[in-house]
Coordinates of C-alpha atoms in Angstrom, one line a residue:
Chain A
M7 CA 0.0 0.0 0.0
I8 CA 1.2 3.5 -0.8
R9 CA 1.4 5.7 2.3
D10 CA 3.3 8.6 0.9
L11 CA 4.1 9.9 -2.5
R12 CA 6.6 12.2 -4.1
I13 CA 6.1 13.4 -7.7
D14 CA 8.7 15.5 -9.6
N15 CA 8.2 17.1 -12.9
Y16 CA 5.1 15.1 -13.9
R17 CA 2.4 17.2 -15.6
L18 CA 1.1 19.8 -13.2
F19 CA 3.5 18.7 -10.5
H20 CA 6.8 20.5 -10.2
Q21 CA 7.6 19.1 -6.8
F22 CA 4.8 17.5 -5.0
H23 CA 4.6 15.6 -1.7
L24 CA 1.7 13.8 -0.1
D25 CA 1.8 12.1 3.3
S26 CA -0.7 10.1 5.3
I27 CA -2.4 8.4 2.4
A28 CA -5.2 6.0 3.4
K29 CA -6.6 2.9 1.9
V30 CA -9.5 4.7 0.3
N31 CA -8.7 8.3 -0.8
L32 CA -11.2 10.8 -2.2
I33 CA -9.5 13.7 -4.0
V34 CA -11.1 17.1 -4.5
G35 CA -9.9 20.4 -5.9
N36 CA -10.5 22.9 -8.6
N37 CA -10.1 22.2 -12.3
N38 CA -6.4 22.2 -13.1
S39 CA -5.4 21.4 -9.5
G40 CA -3.7 18.1 -10.5
K41 CA -6.4 15.6 -9.6
S42 CA -6.1 13.6 -12.8
S43 CA -2.3 14.0 -12.9
L44 CA -2.1 12.5 -9.5
L45 CA -4.2 9.5 -10.5
E46 CA -2.0 9.0 -13.6
A47 CA 1.2 9.2 -11.6
I48 CA 0.0 6.6 -9.1
H49 CA -1.2 4.4 -12.0
L50 CA 2.2 4.5 -13.6
L51 CA 3.9 3.8 -10.3
T52 CA 1.7 0.8 -9.5
S53 CA 1.3 -0.6 -13.1
D54 CA 3.0 -3.8 -14.2
E55 CA 2.8 -2.6 -17.8
V56 CA 4.3 0.9 -17.8
R57 CA 4.3 1.3 -21.6
L58 CA 0.7 0.3 -22.0
S59 CA -0.4 2.4 -19.1
L60 CA 1.5 5.4 -20.6
V61 CA -0.2 4.9 -23.9
Y62 CA -3.6 4.6 -22.2
I63 CA -3.0 7.8 -20.3
L64 CA -1.9 9.7 -23.4
S65 CA -4.8 8.2 -25.3
E66 CA -7.4 9.1 -22.8
R67 CA -6.1 12.7 -22.8
G68 CA -6.3 12.9 -26.5
E69 CA -2.5 13.6 -26.7
F70 CA -2.3 11.6 -29.9
V71 CA -1.5 12.7 -33.4
S72 CA -3.3 10.2 -35.8
G73 CA -2.8 9.4 -39.4
I74 CA 1.0 9.3 -39.2
H75 CA 2.4 6.2 -40.7
D76 CA 5.2 4.3 -39.2
P77 CA 6.6 1.4 -41.3
R78 CA 7.1 -0.7 -38.2
F79 CA 3.3 -1.1 -37.8
D80 CA 2.4 -1.3 -41.4
R81 CA -0.9 -3.0 -41.0
A82 CA -2.2 -1.2 -37.9
R83 CA -3.6 2.3 -38.1
T84 CA -0.8 4.2 -36.4
G85 CA -0.2 7.5 -34.8
G86 CA 2.1 9.2 -32.4
Y87 CA 1.7 10.0 -28.8
Q88 CA 3.0 13.4 -27.7
I89 CA 5.4 12.3 -25.0
S90 CA 6.5 15.8 -23.9
Q91 CA 3.0 16.4 -22.4
I92 CA 3.9 14.3 -19.4
F93 CA 6.6 16.7 -18.3
H94 CA 5.9 19.8 -16.2
D95 CA 7.0 22.4 -18.9
R96 CA 5.8 20.2 -21.7
L97 CA 9.0 20.7 -23.6
F98 CA 10.6 18.1 -25.7
K99 CA 14.2 18.2 -24.7
L100 CA 17.0 15.8 -23.6
G101 CA 17.3 15.2 -20.0
Q102 CA 13.6 15.7 -19.1
T103 CA 13.0 13.5 -16.1
A104 CA 9.7 12.7 -14.4
T105 CA 9.8 10.8 -11.1
V106 CA 7.1 9.1 -9.0
H107 CA 8.4 7.8 -5.7
S108 CA 6.9 6.2 -2.6
S109 CA 9.0 5.3 0.4
S110 CA 6.5 3.6 2.7
D111 CA 6.0 -0.1 3.2
Q112 CA 8.3 -0.8 0.4
T113 CA 10.4 1.8 -1.5
I114 CA 9.4 2.1 -5.1
T115 CA 10.5 4.7 -7.7
L116 CA 9.5 5.1 -11.3
K117 CA 11.7 7.4 -13.3
M118 CA 11.0 8.4 -16.9
V119 CA 13.9 10.0 -18.8
L120 CA 14.2 11.4 -22.3
Q121 CA 17.7 10.8 -23.5
E122 CA 19.8 10.1 -26.5
A123 CA 19.7 6.5 -27.5
K124 CA 23.1 5.0 -26.8
F125 CA 24.4 1.8 -28.2
V126 CA 27.5 -0.1 -28.8
R127 CA 28.0 -1.3 -32.3
G128 CA 27.0 -5.0 -32.4
L129 CA 25.4 -4.8 -28.9
E130 CA 21.8 -4.3 -28.0
S131 CA 21.5 -0.8 -26.5
E132 CA 19.6 -2.4 -23.6
Q133 CA 22.8 -4.1 -22.5
A134 CA 24.9 -1.0 -23.1
T135 CA 22.8 1.2 -20.8
L136 CA 22.8 -1.5 -18.2
F137 CA 26.5 -1.5 -17.9
P138 CA 27.7 2.1 -18.8
D139 CA 30.9 1.8 -16.9
V140 CA 31.9 -1.5 -18.3
V141 CA 31.2 -0.6 -21.9
P142 CA 32.6 2.9 -22.3
E143 CA 32.5 3.2 -26.1
L144 CA 28.9 4.2 -26.5
E145 CA 27.7 5.6 -29.8
T146 CA 24.7 7.6 -30.7
D147 CA 23.0 8.4 -33.9
G148 CA 20.9 11.3 -32.6
R149 CA 17.8 9.3 -31.9
V150 CA 15.9 10.0 -28.7
E151 CA 14.3 7.5 -26.4
L152 CA 12.2 7.5 -23.3
L153 CA 13.8 5.3 -20.7
V154 CA 11.8 4.0 -17.8
F155 CA 13.6 3.0 -14.7
E156 CA 12.3 1.3 -11.7
R157 CA 14.1 1.3 -8.3
N158 CA 13.1 -1.2 -5.6
G159 CA 13.7 -1.3 -1.9
Q160 CA 17.3 -2.4 -2.3
G161 CA 18.0 0.8 -4.2
T162 CA 19.0 -1.1 -7.4
E163 CA 17.8 0.8 -10.5
R164 CA 17.0 -1.1 -13.6
S165 CA 15.6 0.0 -16.9
I166 CA 12.2 -1.7 -17.5
E167 CA 11.1 0.0 -20.7
R168 CA 12.7 1.8 -23.6
M169 CA 10.6 3.6 -26.1
Q170 CA 11.9 5.2 -29.3
I171 CA 10.8 8.8 -29.8
T172 CA 10.7 10.5 -33.2
E173 CA 12.5 13.8 -33.7
D174 CA 9.1 15.5 -33.4
G175 CA 8.7 14.1 -29.9
L176 CA 6.2 11.4 -30.8
L177 CA 6.0 7.9 -29.4
F178 CA 4.8 5.5 -32.0
D179 CA 2.4 2.9 -30.8
R180 CA -0.7 1.2 -31.9
P181 CA -3.8 3.1 -30.9
Y182 CA -4.8 2.2 -27.3
N183 CA -6.4 -1.3 -27.3
P184 CA -8.0 -2.6 -24.1
R185 CA -7.0 -6.2 -25.1
R186 CA -3.4 -5.2 -24.5
V187 CA -3.9 -3.2 -21.3
T188 CA -6.5 -5.4 -19.6
H189 CA -3.9 -7.8 -18.5
P190 CA -5.9 -10.2 -16.4
K191 CA -3.4 -10.0 -13.6
S192 CA -3.0 -6.3 -13.8
K193 CA -2.5 -4.8 -10.3
S194 CA -3.5 -1.3 -11.2
R195 CA -6.6 -0.1 -13.0
F196 CA -7.4 3.4 -14.0
L197 CA -11.0 4.4 -14.9
T198 CA -11.2 7.8 -16.6
T199 CA -14.5 9.6 -17.2
N200 CA -14.8 8.0 -20.6
N201 CA -17.0 5.0 -20.6
I202 CA -15.2 1.7 -20.3
N203 CA -15.7 -0.3 -23.5
Y204 CA -17.2 -3.7 -24.0
D205 CA -13.9 -5.5 -24.7
E206 CA -12.4 -4.2 -21.5
L207 CA -15.4 -5.2 -19.4
A208 CA -15.7 -8.6 -21.1
L209 CA -12.1 -9.4 -20.4
L210 CA -12.5 -8.4 -16.8
W211 CA -15.7 -10.5 -16.6
D212 CA -13.9 -13.6 -17.8
K213 CA -12.0 -13.6 -14.6
I214 CA -14.9 -12.8 -12.4
T215 CA -17.7 -15.0 -13.7
L216 CA -18.5 -18.1 -11.6
T217 CA -16.3 -16.9 -8.7
P218 CA -17.4 -15.2 -5.5
K219 CA -16.4 -11.9 -7.0
E220 CA -19.5 -12.2 -9.3
N221 CA -21.7 -11.8 -6.3
K222 CA -20.0 -8.5 -5.4
V223 CA -20.7 -7.2 -8.8
I224 CA -24.4 -8.3 -8.7
E225 CA -24.6 -6.6 -5.3
A226 CA -23.2 -3.4 -6.8
L227 CA -25.7 -3.4 -9.6
Q228 CA -28.5 -4.0 -7.1
I229 CA -27.7 -0.6 -5.6
L230 CA -29.3 1.0 -8.6
E231 CA -31.7 -1.8 -9.6
P232 CA -32.6 -4.1 -6.7
K233 CA -34.2 -6.6 -9.1
V234 CA -31.0 -7.5 -10.9
E235 CA -30.3 -11.3 -10.5
R236 CA -27.7 -12.1 -13.1
I237 CA -25.5 -10.5 -15.7
S238 CA -24.3 -12.0 -18.9
F239 CA -21.9 -11.0 -21.7
T240 CA -23.0 -11.9 -25.2
S241 CA -21.5 -12.0 -28.7
S242 CA -23.0 -8.6 -29.6
Q243 CA -20.0 -6.5 -28.8
T244 CA -21.1 -3.2 -27.6
S245 CA -21.5 -2.4 -23.9
N246 CA -25.1 -1.2 -24.6
S247 CA -26.5 -4.3 -26.2
G248 CA -23.8 -6.9 -25.4
I249 CA -24.3 -7.0 -21.7
L250 CA -27.6 -8.4 -20.6
L251 CA -29.2 -8.3 -17.2
K252 CA -31.8 -10.7 -15.8
L253 CA -34.3 -9.0 -13.6
K254 CA -36.5 -10.7 -11.0
D255 CA -40.1 -11.0 -12.3
K256 CA -39.0 -10.7 -15.9
N257 CA -38.5 -13.6 -18.3
E258 CA -36.6 -11.8 -21.0
P259 CA -33.2 -10.3 -20.2
I260 CA -32.8 -6.6 -20.8
P261 CA -29.7 -4.8 -22.2
L262 CA -27.5 -2.9 -19.8
G263 CA -27.7 0.1 -22.1
S264 CA -31.4 0.6 -21.4
M265 CA -30.6 1.1 -17.7
G266 CA -28.8 4.4 -17.8
D267 CA -25.2 5.5 -17.4
G268 CA -25.1 4.8 -13.7
M269 CA -25.4 1.1 -14.2
R270 CA -22.4 0.9 -16.5
R271 CA -20.4 3.1 -14.2
I272 CA -21.1 1.0 -11.2
L273 CA -20.4 -2.1 -13.1
A274 CA -17.0 -0.7 -14.3
I275 CA -16.1 0.4 -10.8
T276 CA -16.9 -2.9 -9.1
A277 CA -15.6 -5.2 -11.8
S278 CA -12.3 -3.2 -11.7
L279 CA -12.1 -3.2 -8.0
V280 CA -12.7 -6.9 -7.5
S281 CA -10.2 -7.6 -10.3
V282 CA -7.2 -5.7 -8.8
D283 CA -7.1 -7.9 -5.7
K284 CA -4.4 -6.4 -3.5
G285 CA -3.6 -3.8 -6.1
T286 CA -4.7 -0.2 -6.9
L287 CA -7.9 1.2 -8.4
L288 CA -7.9 4.8 -9.7
V289 CA -11.3 6.4 -10.7
D290 CA -11.6 9.8 -12.1
E291 CA -14.9 11.5 -11.2
I292 CA -16.3 8.5 -9.5
D293 CA -19.8 9.9 -9.1
T294 CA -20.4 10.2 -12.8
G295 CA -24.0 9.1 -13.5
L296 CA -24.8 8.3 -9.9
Y297 CA -27.5 10.0 -7.8
H298 CA -26.9 10.9 -4.1
G299 CA -28.7 7.9 -2.6
A300 CA -26.7 5.5 -4.7
L301 CA -23.5 7.2 -3.9
V302 CA -23.7 6.2 -0.2
D303 CA -24.2 2.6 -1.1
M304 CA -21.5 2.7 -3.7
W305 CA -19.0 4.1 -1.2
R306 CA -20.0 1.4 1.4
L307 CA -19.3 -1.3 -1.2
V308 CA -16.0 0.3 -2.2
L309 CA -14.9 0.6 1.4
E310 CA -15.9 -2.9 2.3
T311 CA -14.3 -4.4 -0.8
A312 CA -11.1 -2.4 -0.5
F313 CA -10.9 -3.4 3.2
R314 CA -11.5 -7.1 2.6
Q315 CA -9.2 -7.6 -0.3
E316 CA -6.6 -5.1 0.8
A317 CA -6.9 -3.0 -2.4
Q318 CA -6.1 0.7 -2.4
V319 CA -8.5 3.2 -4.0
F320 CA -7.9 6.8 -5.3
A321 CA -11.0 8.6 -6.7
T322 CA -11.7 12.1 -7.6
T323 CA -14.9 14.2 -7.5
H324 CA -16.2 17.7 -7.9
S325 CA -19.4 17.1 -6.1
W326 CA -20.4 18.0 -2.5
D327 CA -22.9 15.1 -2.6
C328 CA -20.2 12.7 -3.4
V329 CA -18.0 14.0 -0.5
K330 CA -21.0 13.8 1.8
A331 CA -21.8 10.3 0.7
F332 CA -18.2 9.3 1.3
Q333 CA -18.4 10.7 4.9
Q334 CA -21.7 9.0 5.6
A335 CA -20.3 5.6 4.4
L336 CA -17.2 6.1 6.5
D337 CA -19.2 7.1 9.5
S338 CA -21.0 3.8 9.6
F339 CA -17.8 1.8 8.7
T340 CA -16.1 -0.2 11.4
E341 CA -12.8 1.6 10.8
P342 CA -13.4 5.2 9.7
E343 CA -9.6 5.8 9.4
I344 CA -9.7 3.7 6.3
G345 CA -10.8 6.8 4.3
R346 CA -9.3 10.2 3.8
L347 CA -10.3 13.3 1.9
I348 CA -7.5 15.1 0.1
R349 CA -7.8 18.5 -1.5
L350 CA -5.3 19.6 -4.1
E351 CA -4.8 23.3 -4.5
K352 CA -2.4 25.7 -6.2
V353 CA -0.4 28.0 -4.0
D354 CA 2.1 30.3 -5.7
S355 CA 2.0 28.0 -8.8
Q356 CA 2.9 24.9 -6.7
I357 CA 0.4 22.3 -6.0
K358 CA -0.1 21.3 -2.4
A359 CA -2.3 18.8 -0.6
V360 CA -4.7 19.6 2.3
L361 CA -5.7 16.5 4.2
Y362 CA -8.9 15.9 6.2
S363 CA -9.1 13.0 8.7
S364 CA -12.4 11.3 9.0
N365 CA -13.2 13.2 12.1
E366 CA -12.5 16.5 10.4
L367 CA -14.6 15.4 7.5
D368 CA -17.5 14.6 9.9
I369 CA -17.3 18.2 11.3
A370 CA -17.1 19.7 7.8
I371 CA -20.2 17.8 6.6
E372 CA -22.2 18.4 9.9
Q373 CA -21.5 22.1 9.8
G374 CA -21.6 22.6 6.1
I375 CA -18.0 23.8 5.9
E376 CA -16.6 23.9 2.4
V377 CA -13.8 21.4 1.7
R378 CA -13.6 21.4 -2.1
Chain B
M6 CA -24.6 22.0 0.0
P7 CA -22.5 24.4 2.0
A8 CA -23.4 28.1 1.5
E9 CA -21.1 30.1 -0.7
S10 CA -17.8 30.2 1.0
Y11 CA -16.3 33.6 1.7
A12 CA -12.5 34.3 1.8
A13 CA -13.1 36.1 5.1
Q14 CA -15.3 34.6 7.8
L15 CA -16.4 35.5 11.3
L16 CA -17.3 32.5 13.4
V17 CA -19.6 33.1 16.3
E18 CA -21.4 30.9 18.8
G19 CA -25.0 31.5 17.8
K20 CA -27.8 33.7 16.4
N21 CA -27.7 36.3 19.2
D22 CA -24.0 37.0 18.6
K23 CA -24.7 37.3 14.9
H24 CA -27.5 39.8 15.3
V25 CA -25.6 42.0 17.8
I26 CA -22.6 42.1 15.5
L27 CA -24.8 42.9 12.4
A28 CA -26.5 45.7 14.3
L29 CA -23.1 47.2 15.3
L30 CA -21.7 46.9 11.8
H31 CA -24.8 48.9 10.6
K32 CA -24.4 51.5 13.3
Y33 CA -20.7 52.0 12.7
Q34 CA -21.3 51.9 8.9
V35 CA -18.7 49.3 8.3
A36 CA -19.2 47.4 5.1
S37 CA -19.5 43.7 5.7
T38 CA -16.7 42.1 3.7
F39 CA -17.0 38.9 5.5
S40 CA -19.7 36.3 6.2
I41 CA -20.8 35.5 9.8
E42 CA -20.9 31.8 10.4
T43 CA -22.4 29.8 13.2
P44 CA -21.9 26.1 14.1
S45 CA -24.6 23.8 12.9
D46 CA -28.1 24.8 14.0
Q47 CA -29.0 21.7 15.9
N48 CA -26.2 21.6 18.4
G49 CA -24.9 25.1 18.8
G50 CA -22.6 26.1 21.6
I51 CA -19.0 26.0 22.4
E52 CA -17.8 22.5 21.5
P53 CA -18.9 22.4 17.9
L54 CA -17.4 25.8 17.5
L55 CA -14.0 24.9 18.9
S56 CA -13.8 21.6 17.0
S57 CA -14.6 23.3 13.8
I58 CA -11.7 25.8 14.0
P59 CA -9.1 23.5 12.3
V60 CA -11.6 22.5 9.6
R61 CA -12.6 26.2 9.0
L62 CA -8.9 27.1 8.7
K63 CA -8.7 24.6 5.8
I64 CA -11.5 26.3 3.7
P65 CA -10.2 26.7 0.2
R66 CA -8.8 30.3 -0.5
L67 CA -9.7 31.4 3.1
Q68 CA -7.8 34.6 3.9
A69 CA -9.0 35.6 7.4
L70 CA -11.0 33.9 10.1
G71 CA -12.4 35.8 13.1
I72 CA -13.6 33.8 16.1
V73 CA -15.9 35.4 18.7
L74 CA -16.7 33.3 21.7
D75 CA -17.7 33.6 25.3
A76 CA -15.0 33.4 27.9
D77 CA -17.6 31.9 30.3
Q78 CA -16.5 31.1 33.8
N79 CA -12.8 30.9 33.1
L80 CA -11.1 33.2 30.6
S81 CA -7.8 31.5 30.8
D82 CA -9.2 28.0 30.2
R83 CA -11.2 29.2 27.2
W84 CA -8.1 31.0 25.8
Q85 CA -6.1 27.8 26.2
A86 CA -8.8 25.8 24.4
V87 CA -8.7 28.2 21.5
K88 CA -4.9 28.2 21.5
H89 CA -4.8 24.4 21.4
R90 CA -7.0 24.3 18.3
L91 CA -4.9 27.0 16.6
T92 CA -1.6 25.2 17.4
E93 CA -3.2 22.0 16.0
A94 CA -3.8 24.0 12.8
G95 CA -0.2 25.1 12.5
Y96 CA -0.1 28.4 14.4
S97 CA 2.8 28.8 16.6
S98 CA 4.0 31.4 19.1
L99 CA 0.6 32.4 20.3
P100 CA 0.4 34.8 23.2
E101 CA -0.1 33.4 26.7
S102 CA -3.2 35.4 27.3
P103 CA -5.6 37.2 24.9
T104 CA -4.8 40.8 23.8
T105 CA -7.0 43.5 25.4
G106 CA -8.3 44.9 22.2
G107 CA -8.8 41.5 20.6
T108 CA -6.1 39.1 19.5
I109 CA -4.8 39.1 15.9
I110 CA -2.4 36.4 14.7
E111 CA -0.6 36.5 11.4
V112 CA 1.5 33.6 10.1
T113 CA 3.0 33.4 6.6
R114 CA 1.1 31.1 4.3
L115 CA -1.8 30.6 6.8
P116 CA -5.0 32.6 7.0
K117 CA -5.0 35.6 9.3
V118 CA -6.8 34.7 12.6
G119 CA -8.5 37.0 15.1
V120 CA -9.9 36.0 18.5
W121 CA -12.3 38.0 20.7
L122 CA -13.3 36.5 24.0
M123 CA -16.6 38.0 25.2
P124 CA -17.0 40.3 26.9
D125 CA -13.7 42.1 26.7
N126 CA -10.7 39.6 26.5
Q127 CA -9.9 40.5 30.1
I128 CA -12.5 39.0 32.4
S129 CA -14.7 35.9 32.4
G130 CA -18.2 36.4 31.0
M131 CA -20.3 36.3 27.8
L132 CA -22.0 38.2 25.1
E133 CA -24.7 39.4 27.5
N134 CA -22.0 41.1 29.6
F135 CA -20.7 42.8 26.5
V136 CA -24.3 44.0 25.7
A137 CA -24.7 45.2 29.3
H138 CA -21.8 47.7 28.6
L139 CA -24.1 49.3 26.0
I140 CA -26.8 50.3 28.5
P141 CA -26.7 54.1 28.6
S142 CA -24.6 55.4 31.5
N143 CA -27.4 57.4 33.2
D144 CA -29.9 54.6 32.9
K145 CA -32.2 54.4 36.0
L146 CA -33.6 50.9 35.3
A147 CA -30.3 49.1 35.3
P148 CA -29.7 49.4 39.1
L149 CA -33.3 48.3 39.7
A150 CA -32.9 45.2 37.4
E151 CA -29.8 44.5 39.4
S152 CA -31.5 44.8 42.8
I153 CA -34.5 42.6 41.7
L154 CA -32.0 39.8 40.7
K155 CA -30.3 40.2 44.1
E156 CA -33.7 40.0 45.8
I157 CA -34.9 36.8 44.1
E158 CA -31.4 35.2 44.6
S159 CA -31.5 36.0 48.3
Q160 CA -34.7 34.1 48.6
N161 CA -33.4 31.3 46.4
L162 CA -36.2 32.0 43.9
N163 CA -34.0 32.3 40.8
R164 CA -34.4 29.4 38.4
Y165 CA -31.4 30.4 36.3
R166 CA -28.0 28.9 37.0
P167 CA -25.4 31.3 38.5
Q168 CA -23.4 31.3 35.2
H169 CA -26.4 32.6 33.3
R170 CA -26.9 35.6 35.6
P171 CA -25.7 38.0 32.8
K172 CA -28.5 36.7 30.6
A173 CA -31.1 37.1 33.3
F174 CA -29.9 40.6 33.9
I175 CA -29.9 41.9 30.3
H176 CA -33.2 40.3 29.5
T177 CA -34.8 41.7 32.6
W178 CA -33.6 45.1 31.6
L179 CA -34.8 44.6 28.0
A180 CA -38.2 43.5 29.3
W181 CA -38.8 47.0 30.7
Q182 CA -38.2 49.0 27.5
V183 CA -40.7 50.5 25.1
I184 CA -40.9 47.2 23.2
P185 CA -40.7 44.7 26.0
G186 CA -38.3 41.8 25.5
Q187 CA -36.8 43.1 22.3
P188 CA -33.8 41.0 21.1
M189 CA -30.4 42.5 21.8
G190 CA -29.5 43.2 18.2
Q191 CA -32.8 45.0 17.6
A192 CA -32.3 47.0 20.8
I193 CA -29.0 48.3 19.4
T194 CA -30.7 49.2 16.1
A195 CA -33.5 51.0 18.0
H196 CA -31.1 53.0 20.1
V197 CA -32.4 51.4 23.2
L198 CA -28.8 50.4 23.7
N199 CA -25.9 52.8 23.0
F200 CA -23.4 51.6 20.4
E201 CA -21.0 54.5 21.1
V202 CA -19.3 53.0 24.1
P203 CA -15.5 52.3 24.3
L204 CA -15.9 48.5 24.4
A205 CA -18.1 48.5 21.3
R206 CA -15.6 50.8 19.6
S207 CA -12.7 48.5 20.6
F208 CA -14.6 45.5 19.1
M209 CA -15.2 47.3 15.8
N210 CA -11.5 48.3 15.7
W211 CA -10.6 44.6 16.1
L212 CA -13.0 43.7 13.3
T213 CA -11.7 46.3 10.8
Q214 CA -8.1 45.5 11.6
L215 CA -8.8 41.8 11.0
F216 CA -10.8 42.1 7.8
G217 CA -9.8 45.6 6.6

């Protein structure tokens, strides 16, 4: 579990520090206060597939130039991801380094560096950068790459990804495809405000169906529609018509798409949460499509599930109702310290975090004191 | 939903404090650049106010917070209670006792904080003691109100607790005015009470210094 976080030079964060992180964290703050950047940074740090997570993040932000052809992917529709967007000043220059670091429980660091591709003639550049002192005669041909390093508790740093970057600062990759990202064993899942697509849900569902996790998902859907008994994925591959629900008293199944956005949102949240096991779930604007009454039940389910399976949750919201529902769910939970409210705010162009304990959150909600 | 949140807020114990202050602001023609906040309606009083101080100080974009509360039976204890909450919120080197003309604390990167302990930051007491200072100096009813309280107390007929004596006194006096039992704020507006006394002036100075 991440208990503290240090982010340098990633997006809105120049130098950012966050302490006392809880198991379930609700993040508030104005637009452009770094909420989404924070979720992204945590996702990259906790992901087992940094490259795919990075492509996903850039893709969800629309930081993608399409229609550019790269011969390496001749059959796929290709485009380039604007890699410089992840750095604080958004400049494409050598030496740019973004770091995400957590020192609690176990020390982990993720470092992303733009540097000149170095290689030794006849040797894979991977090996060359691993032993820079042993192999001094490095050559370069002017190409740039993004190197991703990971440092573990022992302090040993190893490069885990290298991505070639064009001279225009573009990372070539296939357009984001959930079949690649939705690694069944993925320990980190990031739900943005975009609707999760059918493929992604179907892949998650394969690992959930006929296990006890299935009941959790049904229970979640019952928050919005108490009559839901079963859920099924069909060969019709859109999330509107391909996912069918069996309702009590009804003989014919009805498509998920006919039940409103809230159902799909709560399905995505729960299916993701039960899938990460002891990992990390990140949800941008968690209340999207959910009304106040449902929010309290949604939070109860998230708290209970996170607590039971030791998962960590980071979610954002703009809404007072969502904060209030979070407080109400925490208030009736056996261990209210499981949850924390975090506000991000800009002070003299630096982003800082303001933390509320569950007790302070109780007071704020009772007395109607603004926290957002 | 919380009401619109102001960058400058004055936190008071209840409705009476709010109306007395609003009346004084009007009389002194001071533009109200701040909101007057009370703890939740259901359980007003001192504890919800004290515990809300650290939470109020975290309000986004808050620049100044004024706190008006009764000293009650022990001025020093009440001051320590406030001090404790402020220290918790990151304010250091606070004075050992409140400043006569109202305390004002400025710390870099934190909202400016002002504290006024009713009635005058010097003695124990409450809002009603402060308002008693506004009774015109040549008033003939005040000594009579005082003597009637003494009389019922000597016969043990008073149903109010000793600490509420200032309330019994001011409301007895207010009961004998042209409009019997007028609330304190309205009595200031109607010139039944005199706003031009040194204590009220001192309070207004503290307010303008804090929010000006």
